[in-house]
mmCIF file of C-alpha atoms and ligand atoms in Angstrom:
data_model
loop_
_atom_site.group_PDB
_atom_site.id
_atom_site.type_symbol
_atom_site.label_atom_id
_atom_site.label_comp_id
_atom_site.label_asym_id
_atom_site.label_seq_id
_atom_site.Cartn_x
_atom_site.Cartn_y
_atom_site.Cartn_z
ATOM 1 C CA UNK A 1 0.000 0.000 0.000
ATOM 2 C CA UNK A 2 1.125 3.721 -0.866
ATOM 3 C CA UNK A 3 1.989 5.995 1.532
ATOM 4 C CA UNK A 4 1.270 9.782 1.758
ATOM 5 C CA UNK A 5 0.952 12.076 3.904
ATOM 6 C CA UNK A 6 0.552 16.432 4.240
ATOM 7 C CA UNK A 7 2.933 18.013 6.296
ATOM 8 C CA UNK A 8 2.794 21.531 7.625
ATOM 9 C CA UNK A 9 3.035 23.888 11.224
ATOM 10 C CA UNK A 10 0.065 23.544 11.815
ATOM 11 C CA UNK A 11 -1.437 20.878 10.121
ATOM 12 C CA UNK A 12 -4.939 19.287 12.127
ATOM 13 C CA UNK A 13 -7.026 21.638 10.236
ATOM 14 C CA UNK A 14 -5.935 20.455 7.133
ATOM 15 C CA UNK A 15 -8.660 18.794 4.684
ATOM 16 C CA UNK A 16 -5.841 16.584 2.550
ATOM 17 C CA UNK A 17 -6.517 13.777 4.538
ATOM 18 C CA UNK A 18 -10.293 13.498 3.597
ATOM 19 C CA UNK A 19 -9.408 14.648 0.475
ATOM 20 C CA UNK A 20 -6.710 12.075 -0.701
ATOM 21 C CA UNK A 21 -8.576 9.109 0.804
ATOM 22 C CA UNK A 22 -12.198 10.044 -0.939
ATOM 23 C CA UNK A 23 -9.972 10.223 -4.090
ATOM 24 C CA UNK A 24 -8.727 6.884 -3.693
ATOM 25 C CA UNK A 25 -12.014 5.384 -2.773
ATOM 26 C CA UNK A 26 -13.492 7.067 -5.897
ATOM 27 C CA UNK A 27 -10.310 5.760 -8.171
ATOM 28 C CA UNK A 28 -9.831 2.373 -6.495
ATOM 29 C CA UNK A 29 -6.288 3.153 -5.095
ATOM 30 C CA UNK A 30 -5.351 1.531 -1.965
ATOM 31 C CA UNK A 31 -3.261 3.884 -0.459
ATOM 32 C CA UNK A 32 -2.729 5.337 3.386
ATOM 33 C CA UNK A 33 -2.719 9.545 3.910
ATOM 34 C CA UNK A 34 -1.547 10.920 7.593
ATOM 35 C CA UNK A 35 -0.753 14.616 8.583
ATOM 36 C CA UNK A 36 2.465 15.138 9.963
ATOM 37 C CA UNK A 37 3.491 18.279 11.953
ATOM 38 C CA UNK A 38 8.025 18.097 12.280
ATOM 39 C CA UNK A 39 8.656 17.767 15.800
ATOM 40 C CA UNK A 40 12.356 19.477 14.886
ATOM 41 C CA UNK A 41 13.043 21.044 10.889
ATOM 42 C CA UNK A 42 11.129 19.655 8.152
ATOM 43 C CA UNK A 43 13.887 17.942 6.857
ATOM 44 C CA UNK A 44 14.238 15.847 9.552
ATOM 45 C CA UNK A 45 10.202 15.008 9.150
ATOM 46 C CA UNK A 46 10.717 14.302 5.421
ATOM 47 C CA UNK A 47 13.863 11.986 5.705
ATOM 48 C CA UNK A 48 11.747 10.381 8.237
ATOM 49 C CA UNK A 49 9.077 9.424 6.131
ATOM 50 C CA UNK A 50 10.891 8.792 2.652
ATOM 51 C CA UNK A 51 12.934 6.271 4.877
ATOM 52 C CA UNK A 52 10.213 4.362 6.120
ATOM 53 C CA UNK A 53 8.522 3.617 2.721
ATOM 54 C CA UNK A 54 6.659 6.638 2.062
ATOM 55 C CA UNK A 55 5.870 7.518 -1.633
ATOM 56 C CA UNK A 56 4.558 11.452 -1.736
ATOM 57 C CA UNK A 57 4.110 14.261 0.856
ATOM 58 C CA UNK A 58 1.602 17.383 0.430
ATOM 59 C CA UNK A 59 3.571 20.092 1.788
ATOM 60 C CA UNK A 60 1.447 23.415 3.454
ATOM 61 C CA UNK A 61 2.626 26.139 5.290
ATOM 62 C CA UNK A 62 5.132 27.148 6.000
ATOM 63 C CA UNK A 63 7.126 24.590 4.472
ATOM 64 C CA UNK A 64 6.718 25.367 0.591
ATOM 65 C CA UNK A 65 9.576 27.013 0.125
ATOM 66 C CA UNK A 66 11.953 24.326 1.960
ATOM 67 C CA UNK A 67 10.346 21.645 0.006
ATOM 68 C CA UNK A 68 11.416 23.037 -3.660
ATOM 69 C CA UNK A 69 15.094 22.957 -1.856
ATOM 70 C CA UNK A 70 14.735 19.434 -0.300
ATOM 71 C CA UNK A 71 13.902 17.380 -3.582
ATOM 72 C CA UNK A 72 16.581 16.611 -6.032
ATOM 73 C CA UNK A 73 14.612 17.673 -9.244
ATOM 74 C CA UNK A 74 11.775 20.265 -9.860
ATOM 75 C CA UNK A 75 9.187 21.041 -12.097
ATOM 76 C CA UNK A 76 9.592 24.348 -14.478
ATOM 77 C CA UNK A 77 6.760 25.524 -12.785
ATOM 78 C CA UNK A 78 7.768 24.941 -9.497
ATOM 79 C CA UNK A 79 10.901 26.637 -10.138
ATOM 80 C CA UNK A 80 9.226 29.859 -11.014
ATOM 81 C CA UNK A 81 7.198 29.925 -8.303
ATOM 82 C CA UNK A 82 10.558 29.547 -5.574
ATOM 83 C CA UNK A 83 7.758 27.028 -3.435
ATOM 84 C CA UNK A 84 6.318 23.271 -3.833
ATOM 85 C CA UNK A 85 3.039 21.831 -2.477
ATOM 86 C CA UNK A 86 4.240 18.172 -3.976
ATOM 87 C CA UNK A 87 6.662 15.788 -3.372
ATOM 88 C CA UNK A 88 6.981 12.601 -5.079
ATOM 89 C CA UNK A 89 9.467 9.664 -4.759
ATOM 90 C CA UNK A 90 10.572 8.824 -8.326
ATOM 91 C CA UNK A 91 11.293 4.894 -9.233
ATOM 92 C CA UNK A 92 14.898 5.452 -8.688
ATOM 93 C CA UNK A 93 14.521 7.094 -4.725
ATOM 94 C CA UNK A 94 14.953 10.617 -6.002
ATOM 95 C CA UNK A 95 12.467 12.983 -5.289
ATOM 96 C CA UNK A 96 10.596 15.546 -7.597
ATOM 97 C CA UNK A 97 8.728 19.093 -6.446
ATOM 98 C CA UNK A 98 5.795 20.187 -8.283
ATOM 99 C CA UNK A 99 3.233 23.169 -7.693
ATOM 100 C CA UNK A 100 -0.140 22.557 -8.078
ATOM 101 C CA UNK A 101 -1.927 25.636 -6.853
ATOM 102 C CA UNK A 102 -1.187 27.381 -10.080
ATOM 103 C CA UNK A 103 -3.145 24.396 -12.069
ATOM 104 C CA UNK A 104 -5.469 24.275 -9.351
ATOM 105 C CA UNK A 105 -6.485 27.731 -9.717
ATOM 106 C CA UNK A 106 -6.713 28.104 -13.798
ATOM 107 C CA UNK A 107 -9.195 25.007 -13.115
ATOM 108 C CA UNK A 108 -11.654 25.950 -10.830
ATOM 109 C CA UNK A 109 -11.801 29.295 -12.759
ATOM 110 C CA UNK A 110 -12.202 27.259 -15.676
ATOM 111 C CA UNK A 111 -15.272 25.833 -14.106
ATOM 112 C CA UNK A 112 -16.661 29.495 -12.469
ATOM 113 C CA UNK A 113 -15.948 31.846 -15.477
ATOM 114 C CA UNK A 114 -14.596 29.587 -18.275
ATOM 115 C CA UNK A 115 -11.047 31.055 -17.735
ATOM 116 C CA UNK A 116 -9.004 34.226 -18.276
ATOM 117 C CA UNK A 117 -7.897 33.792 -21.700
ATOM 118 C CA UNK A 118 -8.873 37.638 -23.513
ATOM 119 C CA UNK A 119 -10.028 38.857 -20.040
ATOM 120 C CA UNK A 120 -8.473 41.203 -17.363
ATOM 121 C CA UNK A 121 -7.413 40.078 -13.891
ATOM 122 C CA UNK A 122 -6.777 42.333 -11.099
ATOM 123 C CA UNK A 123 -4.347 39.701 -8.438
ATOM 124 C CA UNK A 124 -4.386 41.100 -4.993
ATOM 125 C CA UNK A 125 -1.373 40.024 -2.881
ATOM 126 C CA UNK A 126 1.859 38.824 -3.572
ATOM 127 C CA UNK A 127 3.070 36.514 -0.999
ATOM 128 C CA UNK A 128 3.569 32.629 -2.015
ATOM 129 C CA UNK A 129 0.517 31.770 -3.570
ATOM 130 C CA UNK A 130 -0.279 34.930 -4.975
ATOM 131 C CA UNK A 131 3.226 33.933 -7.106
ATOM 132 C CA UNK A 132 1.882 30.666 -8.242
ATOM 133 C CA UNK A 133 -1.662 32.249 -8.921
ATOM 134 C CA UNK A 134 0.623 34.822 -11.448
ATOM 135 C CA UNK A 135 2.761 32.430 -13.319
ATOM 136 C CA UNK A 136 -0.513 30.410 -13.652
ATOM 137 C CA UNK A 137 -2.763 33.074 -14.331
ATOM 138 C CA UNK A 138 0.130 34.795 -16.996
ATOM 139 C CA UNK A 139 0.546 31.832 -19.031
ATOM 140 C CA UNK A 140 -3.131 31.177 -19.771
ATOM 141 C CA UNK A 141 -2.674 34.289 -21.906
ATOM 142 C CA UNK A 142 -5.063 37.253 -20.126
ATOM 143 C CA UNK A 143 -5.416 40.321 -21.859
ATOM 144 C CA UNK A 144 -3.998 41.998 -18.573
ATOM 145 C CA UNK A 145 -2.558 40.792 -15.145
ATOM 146 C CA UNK A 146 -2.940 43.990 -12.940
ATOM 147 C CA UNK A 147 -0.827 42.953 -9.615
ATOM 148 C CA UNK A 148 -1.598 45.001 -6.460
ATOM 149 C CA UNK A 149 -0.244 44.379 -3.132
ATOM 150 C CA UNK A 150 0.342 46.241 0.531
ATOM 151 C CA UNK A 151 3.992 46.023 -0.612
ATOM 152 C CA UNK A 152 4.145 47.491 -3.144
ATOM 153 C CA UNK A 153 8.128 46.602 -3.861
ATOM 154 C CA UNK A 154 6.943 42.733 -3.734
ATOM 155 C CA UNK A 155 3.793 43.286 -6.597
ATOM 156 C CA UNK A 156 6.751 45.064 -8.849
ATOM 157 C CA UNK A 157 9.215 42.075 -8.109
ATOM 158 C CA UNK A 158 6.131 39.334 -9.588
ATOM 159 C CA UNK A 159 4.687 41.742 -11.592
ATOM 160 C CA UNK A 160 8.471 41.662 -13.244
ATOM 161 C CA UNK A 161 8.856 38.047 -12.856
ATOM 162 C CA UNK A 162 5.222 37.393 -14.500
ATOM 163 C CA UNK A 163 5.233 40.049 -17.464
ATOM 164 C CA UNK A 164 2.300 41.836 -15.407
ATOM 165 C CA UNK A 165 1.797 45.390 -14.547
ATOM 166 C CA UNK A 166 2.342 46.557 -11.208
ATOM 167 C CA UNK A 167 -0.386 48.968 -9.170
ATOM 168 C CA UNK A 168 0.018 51.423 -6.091
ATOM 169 C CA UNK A 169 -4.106 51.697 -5.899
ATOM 170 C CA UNK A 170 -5.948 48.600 -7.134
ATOM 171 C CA UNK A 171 -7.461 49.868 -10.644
ATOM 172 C CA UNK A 172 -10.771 49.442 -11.530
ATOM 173 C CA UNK A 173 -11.968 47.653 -14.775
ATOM 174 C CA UNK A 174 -11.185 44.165 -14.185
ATOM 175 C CA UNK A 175 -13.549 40.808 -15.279
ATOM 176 C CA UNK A 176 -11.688 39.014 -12.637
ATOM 177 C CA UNK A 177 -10.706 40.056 -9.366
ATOM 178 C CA UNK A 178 -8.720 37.524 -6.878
ATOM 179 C CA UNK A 179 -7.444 37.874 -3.353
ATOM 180 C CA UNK A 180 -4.351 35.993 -2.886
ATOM 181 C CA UNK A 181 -4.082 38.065 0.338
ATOM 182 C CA UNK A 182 -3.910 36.542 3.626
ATOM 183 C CA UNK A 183 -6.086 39.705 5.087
ATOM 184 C CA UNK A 184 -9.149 38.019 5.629
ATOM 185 C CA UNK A 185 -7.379 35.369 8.472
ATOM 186 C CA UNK A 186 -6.716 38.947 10.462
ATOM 187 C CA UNK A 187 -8.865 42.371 10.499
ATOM 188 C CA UNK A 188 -9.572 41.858 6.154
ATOM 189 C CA UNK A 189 -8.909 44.406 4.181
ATOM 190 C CA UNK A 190 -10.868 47.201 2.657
ATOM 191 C CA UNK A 191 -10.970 47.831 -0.855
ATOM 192 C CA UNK A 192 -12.401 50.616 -2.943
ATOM 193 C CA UNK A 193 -15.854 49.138 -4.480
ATOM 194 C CA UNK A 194 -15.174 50.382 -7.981
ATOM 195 C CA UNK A 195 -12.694 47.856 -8.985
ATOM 196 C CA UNK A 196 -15.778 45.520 -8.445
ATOM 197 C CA UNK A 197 -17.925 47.117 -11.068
ATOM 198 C CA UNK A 198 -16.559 45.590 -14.175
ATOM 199 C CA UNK A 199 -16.066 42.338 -12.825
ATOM 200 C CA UNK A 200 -17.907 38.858 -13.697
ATOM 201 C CA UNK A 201 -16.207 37.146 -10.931
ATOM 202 C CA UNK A 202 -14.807 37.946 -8.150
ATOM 203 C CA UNK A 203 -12.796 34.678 -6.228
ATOM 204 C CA UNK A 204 -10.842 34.667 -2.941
ATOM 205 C CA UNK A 205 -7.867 31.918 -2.776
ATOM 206 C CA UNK A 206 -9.242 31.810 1.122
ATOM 207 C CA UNK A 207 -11.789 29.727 2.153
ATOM 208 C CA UNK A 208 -14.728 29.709 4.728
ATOM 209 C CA UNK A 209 -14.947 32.525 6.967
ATOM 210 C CA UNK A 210 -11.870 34.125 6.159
ATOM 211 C CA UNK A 211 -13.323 34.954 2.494
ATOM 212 C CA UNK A 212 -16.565 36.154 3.617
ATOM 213 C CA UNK A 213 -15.843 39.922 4.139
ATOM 214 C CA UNK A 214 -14.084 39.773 0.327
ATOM 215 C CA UNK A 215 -16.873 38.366 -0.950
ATOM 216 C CA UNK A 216 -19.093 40.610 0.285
ATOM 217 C CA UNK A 217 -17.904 43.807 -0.372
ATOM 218 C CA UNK A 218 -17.382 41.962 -4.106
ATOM 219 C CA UNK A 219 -21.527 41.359 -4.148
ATOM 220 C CA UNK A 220 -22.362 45.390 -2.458
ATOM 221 C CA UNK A 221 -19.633 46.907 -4.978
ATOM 222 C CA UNK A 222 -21.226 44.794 -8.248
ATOM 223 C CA UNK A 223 -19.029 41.718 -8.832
ATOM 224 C CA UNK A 224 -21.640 39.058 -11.038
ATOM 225 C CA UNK A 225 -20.252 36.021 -9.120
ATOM 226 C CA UNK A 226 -18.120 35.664 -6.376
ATOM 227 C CA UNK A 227 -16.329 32.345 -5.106
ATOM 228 C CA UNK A 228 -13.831 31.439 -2.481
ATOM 229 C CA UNK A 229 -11.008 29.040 -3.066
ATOM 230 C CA UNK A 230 -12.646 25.698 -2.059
ATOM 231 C CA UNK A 231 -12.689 24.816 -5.931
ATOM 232 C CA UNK A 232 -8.659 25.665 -5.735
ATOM 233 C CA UNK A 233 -8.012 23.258 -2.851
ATOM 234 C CA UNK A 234 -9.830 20.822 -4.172
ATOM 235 C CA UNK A 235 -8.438 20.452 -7.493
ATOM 236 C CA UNK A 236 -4.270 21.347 -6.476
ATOM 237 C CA UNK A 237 -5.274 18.139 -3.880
ATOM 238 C CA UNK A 238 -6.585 15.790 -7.314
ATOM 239 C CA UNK A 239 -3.807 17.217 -9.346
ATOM 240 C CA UNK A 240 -0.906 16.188 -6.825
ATOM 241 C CA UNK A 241 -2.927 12.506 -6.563
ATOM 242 C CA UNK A 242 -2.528 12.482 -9.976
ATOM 243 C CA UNK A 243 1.271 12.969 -9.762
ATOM 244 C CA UNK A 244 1.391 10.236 -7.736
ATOM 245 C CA UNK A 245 -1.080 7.767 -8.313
ATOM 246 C CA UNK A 246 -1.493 8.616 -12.684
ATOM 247 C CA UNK A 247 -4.930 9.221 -12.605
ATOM 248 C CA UNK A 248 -6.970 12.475 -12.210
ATOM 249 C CA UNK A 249 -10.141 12.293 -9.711
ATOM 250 C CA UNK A 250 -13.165 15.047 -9.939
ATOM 251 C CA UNK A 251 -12.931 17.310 -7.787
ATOM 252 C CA UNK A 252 -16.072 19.469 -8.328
ATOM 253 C CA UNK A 253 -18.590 17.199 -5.769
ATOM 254 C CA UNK A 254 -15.516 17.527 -2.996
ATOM 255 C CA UNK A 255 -15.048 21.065 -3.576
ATOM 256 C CA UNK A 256 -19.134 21.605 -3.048
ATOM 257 C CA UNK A 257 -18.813 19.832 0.144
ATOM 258 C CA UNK A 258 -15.701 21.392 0.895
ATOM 259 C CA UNK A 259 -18.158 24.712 1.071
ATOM 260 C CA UNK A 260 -20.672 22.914 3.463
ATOM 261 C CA UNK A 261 -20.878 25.019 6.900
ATOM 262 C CA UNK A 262 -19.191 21.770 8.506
ATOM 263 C CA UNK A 263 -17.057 20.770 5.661
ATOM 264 C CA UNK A 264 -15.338 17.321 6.694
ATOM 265 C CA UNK A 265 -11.977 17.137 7.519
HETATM 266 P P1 NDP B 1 1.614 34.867 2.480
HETATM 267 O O1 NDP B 1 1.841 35.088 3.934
HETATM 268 O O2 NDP B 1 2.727 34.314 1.664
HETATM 269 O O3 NDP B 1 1.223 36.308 1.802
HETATM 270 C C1 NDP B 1 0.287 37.109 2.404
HETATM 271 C C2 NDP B 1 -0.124 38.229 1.430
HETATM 272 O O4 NDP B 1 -1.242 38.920 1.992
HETATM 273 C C3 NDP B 1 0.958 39.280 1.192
HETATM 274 O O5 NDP B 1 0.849 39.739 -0.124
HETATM 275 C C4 NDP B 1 0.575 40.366 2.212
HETATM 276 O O6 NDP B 1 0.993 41.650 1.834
HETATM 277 C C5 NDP B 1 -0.931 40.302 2.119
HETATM 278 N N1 NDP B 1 -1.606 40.798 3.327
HETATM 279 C C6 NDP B 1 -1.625 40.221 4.549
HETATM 280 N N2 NDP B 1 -2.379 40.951 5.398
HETATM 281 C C7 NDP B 1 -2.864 42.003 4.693
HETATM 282 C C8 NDP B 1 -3.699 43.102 5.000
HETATM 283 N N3 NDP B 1 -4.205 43.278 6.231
HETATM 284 N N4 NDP B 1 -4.003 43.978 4.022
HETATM 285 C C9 NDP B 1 -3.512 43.809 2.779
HETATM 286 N N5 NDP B 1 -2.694 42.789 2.406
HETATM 287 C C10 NDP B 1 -2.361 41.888 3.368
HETATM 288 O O7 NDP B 1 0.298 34.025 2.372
HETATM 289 P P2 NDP B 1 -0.107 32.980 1.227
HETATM 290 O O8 NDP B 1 0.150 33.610 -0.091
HETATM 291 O O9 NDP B 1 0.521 31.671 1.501
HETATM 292 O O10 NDP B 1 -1.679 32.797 1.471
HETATM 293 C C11 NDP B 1 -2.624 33.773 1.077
HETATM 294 C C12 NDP B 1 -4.022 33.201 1.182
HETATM 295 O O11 NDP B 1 -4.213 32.185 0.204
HETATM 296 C C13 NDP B 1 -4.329 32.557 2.533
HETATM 297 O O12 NDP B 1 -5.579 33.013 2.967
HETATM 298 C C14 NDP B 1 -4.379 31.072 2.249
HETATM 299 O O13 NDP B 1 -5.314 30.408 3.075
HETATM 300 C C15 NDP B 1 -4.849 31.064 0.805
HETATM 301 N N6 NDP B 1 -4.441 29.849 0.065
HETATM 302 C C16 NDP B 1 -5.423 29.083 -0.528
HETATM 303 C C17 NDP B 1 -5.087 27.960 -1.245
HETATM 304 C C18 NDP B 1 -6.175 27.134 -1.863
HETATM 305 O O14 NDP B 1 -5.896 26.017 -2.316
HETATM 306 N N7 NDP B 1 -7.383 27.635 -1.953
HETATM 307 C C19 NDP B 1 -3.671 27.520 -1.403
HETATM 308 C C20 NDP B 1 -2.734 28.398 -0.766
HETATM 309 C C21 NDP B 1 -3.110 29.520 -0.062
HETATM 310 P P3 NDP B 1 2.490 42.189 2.192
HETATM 311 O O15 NDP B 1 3.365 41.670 1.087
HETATM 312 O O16 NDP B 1 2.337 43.661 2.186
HETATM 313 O O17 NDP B 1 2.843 41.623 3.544
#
């Protein structure tokens, strides 16, 4: 049987568990899925677990970045982004990195608005998944990537990295606005309503409560549709089981109960 398992500081409120074992129910995959929290450095945690057996690890905060450094080889993608959510044992013991909140993102959007391609995005944030959300979001061809952040330093450094444009004040005018900002786990953030108006959809990476106040000053400043990212997590979790396992589960009836009130864990 496979072994996998998420690891992160803190980890219990993680859904990967549920997530990775209703995949393998769905796909027929006997595998096991534990969350680990490193009692020392992550490193230790990983060694660990590669030498006992295991085959993948899930990596969440705030390990991302030390996992792209800990594997041997990395995906292009994973390189741009500087951070991994994947790690897989290849055949021959080495281990790969691979992002999948980038591909996780362009999906569920793909489901919500039928993509970016030919439409303006306004990206709030630029911390680490507000970088994979970029790369992602610039390669499926947009006709703008407006980046705004606090920082305003950090949105020029990805807006550089990405081919976007860097904003002091987030412009108004966008299709698609996202929140890549962690401001909604704290006091939120306010933001002017106008850059609402335009927009068809308006989608924070954060999920449950801590996208609610986005959301609704999306709805009161004119946003069509808003979302939170419980689509995203759902779908970076069935792309990394498809790294591993070679087969892609659905993720759209775990990301609607992933949105229940007391979504299982
Ligand atoms: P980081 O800590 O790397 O970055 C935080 C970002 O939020 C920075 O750009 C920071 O700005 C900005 N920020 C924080 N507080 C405020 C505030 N009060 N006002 C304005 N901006 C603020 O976090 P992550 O990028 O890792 O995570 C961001 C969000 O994405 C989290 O809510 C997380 O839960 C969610 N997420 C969702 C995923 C999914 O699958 N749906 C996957 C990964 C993350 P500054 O640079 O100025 O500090």
């Amino acid at each position: 049987m496979r072994r996998y398992a998420v690891v992160g500081k803190p980890v219990r409120h993680s859904h990967s568990p549920w997530l990775h074992r209703h995949f393998a129910r769905r796909t027929q995959r006997e595998i096991t899925y534990a969350a680990l929290c490193p009692a020392t450095t992550f490193a230790a945690c990983c060694d660990a677990f590669f030498a006992g057996g295991g085959s993948g690890l899930n990596i969440t905060l705030p390990y991302k970045g030390e996992a792209l450094a800990y594997a041997q080889h990395a995906s292009a993608f994973a390189q741009k982004c500087g951070a991994a959510n994947v790690l897989k044992r290849e055949a021959n013991g080495e281990l790969r990195a691979y992002n999948t909140d980038g591909s996780g993102l362009l999906r569920d959007l793909q489901h919500r608005c039928g993509g970016v391609a030919g439409k303006t995005v306004l990206l709030l944030g630029a911390g680490g998944s507000a970088r994979a959300a970029a790369h992602a979001l610039a390669a499926a061809q947009p006709a703008h990537l407006w980046l705004h952040n606090r920082t305003y330093t950090r949105a020029q450094e990805l807006a550089a990295a990405c081919g976007g444009t860097a904003h002091g004040t987030p412009p108004a005018g966008a299709q698609i606005v996202i929140n890549a900002t962690s401001a909604g786990h704290a006091d939120g953030i306010t933001l002017p309503a106008e850059i609402f108006a335009a927009a068809e959809l308006a989608y924070d990476l954060s999920y449950g409560a801590a996208a609610a106040d986005f959301m609704q000053q999306a709805q009161r400043g004119g946003a069509r549709h808003t979302a939170d990212g419980s689509g995203m997590l759902a779908w970076q979790a069935a792309f990394s089981f498809a790294i591993w396992e070679g087969v892609l589960p659905g993720a759209q009836e775990v990301a609607r109960l992933l949105r229940q009130p007391a979504a299982p864990r």
